[in-house]
mmCIF file of C-alpha atoms in Angstrom:
data_model
loop_
_atom_site.group_PDB
_atom_site.id
_atom_site.type_symbol
_atom_site.label_atom_id
_atom_site.label_comp_id
_atom_site.label_asym_id
_atom_site.label_seq_id
_atom_site.Cartn_x
_atom_site.Cartn_y
_atom_site.Cartn_z
ATOM 1 C CA MET A 23 -4.238 -6.343 6.906
ATOM 2 C CA PRO A 24 -5.981 -9.972 6.026
ATOM 3 C CA LEU A 25 -9.447 -10.574 7.400
ATOM 4 C CA VAL A 26 -9.997 -14.173 7.598
ATOM 5 C CA HIS A 27 -13.715 -15.553 7.447
ATOM 6 C CA ILE A 28 -12.781 -19.996 9.259
ATOM 7 C CA HIS A 29 -16.067 -21.798 8.295
ATOM 8 C CA LEU A 30 -16.240 -25.394 9.589
ATOM 9 C CA ILE A 31 -19.279 -27.921 10.752
ATOM 10 C CA GLU A 32 -20.059 -27.675 14.372
ATOM 11 C CA ASP A 33 -19.628 -29.974 16.697
ATOM 12 C CA ARG A 34 -16.280 -31.736 14.955
ATOM 13 C CA ARG A 35 -14.259 -30.258 17.291
ATOM 14 C CA ASP A 36 -13.557 -28.809 21.030
ATOM 15 C CA ALA A 37 -12.913 -24.944 21.083
ATOM 16 C CA ALA A 38 -9.566 -26.135 21.762
ATOM 17 C CA ALA A 39 -8.923 -27.428 18.600
ATOM 18 C CA VAL A 40 -11.079 -24.822 16.701
ATOM 19 C CA ARG A 41 -8.516 -22.219 18.860
ATOM 20 C CA ARG A 42 -5.743 -23.888 16.902
ATOM 21 C CA ILE A 43 -7.380 -24.283 13.595
ATOM 22 C CA ALA A 44 -7.130 -20.043 13.830
ATOM 23 C CA ASP A 45 -3.502 -19.737 15.788
ATOM 24 C CA VAL A 46 -2.028 -22.202 12.825
ATOM 25 C CA VAL A 47 -4.253 -19.894 10.285
ATOM 26 C CA GLN A 48 -2.460 -16.854 11.834
ATOM 27 C CA GLU A 49 1.127 -17.776 11.684
ATOM 28 C CA VAL A 50 1.388 -19.431 8.321
ATOM 29 C CA LEU A 51 -0.462 -15.743 7.168
ATOM 30 C CA ARG A 52 2.275 -13.878 9.243
ATOM 31 C CA GLU A 53 5.347 -16.172 8.085
ATOM 32 C CA HIS A 54 4.063 -16.360 4.158
ATOM 33 C CA PHE A 55 1.370 -13.429 3.887
ATOM 34 C CA ALA A 56 3.773 -10.914 5.187
ATOM 35 C CA ALA A 57 0.799 -9.531 7.416
ATOM 36 C CA PRO A 58 2.078 -7.351 10.486
ATOM 37 C CA PRO A 59 2.240 -8.577 14.251
ATOM 38 C CA ARG A 60 -0.744 -8.485 16.173
ATOM 39 C CA ASP A 61 -2.812 -7.719 12.905
ATOM 40 C CA ARG A 62 -5.487 -10.618 13.699
ATOM 41 C CA TYR A 63 -8.481 -10.548 12.110
ATOM 42 C CA GLN A 64 -10.673 -13.580 12.263
ATOM 43 C CA LEU A 65 -14.005 -14.515 12.323
ATOM 44 C CA ILE A 66 -14.497 -18.742 12.558
ATOM 45 C CA THR A 67 -18.110 -19.332 11.972
ATOM 46 C CA GLU A 68 -19.556 -23.214 12.244
ATOM 47 C CA HIS A 69 -22.428 -24.409 10.644
ATOM 48 C CA LYS A 70 -24.849 -27.228 11.082
ATOM 49 C CA SER A 71 -24.335 -29.738 8.838
ATOM 50 C CA GLY A 72 -25.576 -30.048 5.867
ATOM 51 C CA HIS A 73 -25.267 -25.900 5.682
ATOM 52 C CA ILE A 74 -21.429 -26.150 4.246
ATOM 53 C CA ILE A 75 -22.184 -27.830 0.453
ATOM 54 C CA ALA A 76 -18.743 -28.393 -1.424
ATOM 55 C CA GLU A 77 -18.463 -30.597 -3.616
ATOM 56 C CA ASP A 78 -15.558 -31.128 -5.795
ATOM 57 C CA THR A 79 -15.572 -28.953 -8.808
ATOM 58 C CA GLY A 80 -14.785 -32.603 -10.772
ATOM 59 C CA LEU A 81 -11.319 -33.018 -8.561
ATOM 60 C CA GLY A 82 -12.199 -36.650 -7.473
ATOM 61 C CA LEU A 83 -11.773 -35.064 -3.974
ATOM 62 C CA ASP A 84 -13.850 -36.885 -1.147
ATOM 63 C CA ARG A 85 -14.575 -34.706 1.419
ATOM 64 C CA THR A 86 -16.020 -34.696 5.127
ATOM 65 C CA ASP A 87 -17.664 -32.600 7.405
ATOM 66 C CA ASP A 88 -13.747 -31.888 8.953
ATOM 67 C CA ILE A 89 -14.017 -29.597 6.409
ATOM 68 C CA VAL A 90 -12.311 -26.028 7.018
ATOM 69 C CA LEU A 91 -13.302 -23.397 4.753
ATOM 70 C CA ILE A 92 -10.889 -20.407 4.550
ATOM 71 C CA GLN A 93 -11.695 -16.985 2.940
ATOM 72 C CA ILE A 94 -8.833 -14.059 3.255
ATOM 73 C CA VAL A 95 -9.420 -10.853 2.498
ATOM 74 C CA GLN A 96 -6.895 -9.029 1.940
ATOM 75 C CA GLN A 97 -4.830 -6.278 -0.671
ATOM 76 C CA GLY A 98 -1.474 -6.416 -2.570
ATOM 77 C CA ARG A 99 0.007 -10.143 -2.174
ATOM 78 C CA THR A 100 1.561 -11.574 -4.757
ATOM 79 C CA SER A 101 0.803 -14.875 -7.166
ATOM 80 C CA GLU A 102 3.884 -16.816 -4.970
ATOM 81 C CA GLN A 103 2.692 -15.526 -1.577
ATOM 82 C CA LYS A 104 -0.693 -16.779 -2.214
ATOM 83 C CA GLN A 105 0.247 -20.248 -3.168
ATOM 84 C CA ALA A 106 3.033 -20.557 -0.628
ATOM 85 C CA THR A 107 -0.066 -20.361 1.905
ATOM 86 C CA TYR A 108 -1.785 -22.480 0.497
ATOM 87 C CA ARG A 109 0.455 -25.059 0.656
ATOM 88 C CA ALA A 110 1.702 -24.300 4.375
ATOM 89 C CA LEU A 111 -1.815 -24.060 5.101
ATOM 90 C CA ALA A 112 -2.935 -27.601 4.401
ATOM 91 C CA GLN A 113 1.135 -28.641 5.217
ATOM 92 C CA ARG A 114 0.720 -27.314 9.008
ATOM 93 C CA LEU A 115 -3.069 -27.237 8.968
ATOM 94 C CA HIS A 116 -2.091 -31.857 8.634
ATOM 95 C CA ASP A 117 0.269 -31.928 10.604
ATOM 96 C CA GLU A 118 -0.882 -29.948 13.421
ATOM 97 C CA CYS A 119 -4.502 -30.254 13.656
ATOM 98 C CA GLY A 120 -4.834 -33.711 11.351
ATOM 99 C CA LEU A 121 -7.058 -32.124 8.813
ATOM 100 C CA ASN A 122 -7.295 -33.728 4.824
ATOM 101 C CA GLY A 123 -5.944 -32.062 2.302
ATOM 102 C CA ASN A 124 -9.570 -32.698 0.658
ATOM 103 C CA ASP A 125 -11.172 -30.893 3.288
ATOM 104 C CA LEU A 126 -9.212 -27.402 3.262
ATOM 105 C CA ILE A 127 -10.846 -24.522 0.480
ATOM 106 C CA VAL A 128 -8.634 -21.503 0.571
ATOM 107 C CA SER A 129 -10.227 -18.520 -1.343
ATOM 108 C CA VAL A 130 -8.390 -15.115 -1.248
ATOM 109 C CA VAL A 131 -10.690 -12.163 -1.702
ATOM 110 C CA GLU A 132 -8.825 -8.792 -3.041
ATOM 111 C CA ASN A 133 -10.166 -5.413 -1.567
ATOM 112 C CA THR A 134 -8.076 -1.305 -1.440
ATOM 113 C CA GLN A 135 -6.290 0.661 1.434
ATOM 114 C CA ALA A 136 -10.549 2.169 0.911
ATOM 115 C CA ASP A 137 -11.767 -0.492 1.317
ATOM 116 C CA TRP A 138 -10.913 -0.470 4.896
ATOM 117 C CA SER A 139 -12.286 1.724 8.639
ATOM 118 C CA PHE A 140 -10.950 0.060 12.185
ATOM 119 C CA GLY A 141 -13.057 2.296 14.042
ATOM 120 C CA ASN A 142 -14.354 5.510 14.269
ATOM 121 C CA GLY A 143 -15.638 5.421 10.485
ATOM 122 C CA VAL A 144 -12.257 6.499 9.571
ATOM 123 C CA ALA A 145 -10.364 5.215 6.604
ATOM 124 C CA GLN A 146 -6.945 4.916 8.778
ATOM 125 C CA PHE A 147 -4.556 3.982 5.555
ATOM 126 C CA LEU A 148 -6.581 7.076 3.640
ATOM 127 C CA THR A 149 -5.801 9.991 6.781
ATOM 128 C CA GLY A 150 -2.168 8.704 6.854
ATOM 129 C CA ASP A 151 -3.203 7.264 10.649
ATOM 130 C CA LEU A 152 -1.721 3.686 9.323
#
């Protein structure tokens, strides 16, 4: 049940390009992260220039305002699934959206079934509804 936050710099891409990034992310999660069909929860935030500060962490990565920062909140994925997802995101976003690999940052955050309510104040995983 991934919840995906996609952060971009505003006015760098048109609406169709932003949607294509979101679609690629969803496709990769279905293929490599075992995201179920129709399980799409994405928040796309466009920030003003200068409002994403992403240094290279000493890796020598040159970043531009084309940066895409993706945070995936999830439960139960293996290290292998995460690494396959990172690779596939970099490759597909490059091939289909023209994103330079230096401008992609991905962070995965763990949570549990008790950390989700999909409506009506009910923890559906815990009640057995999901």
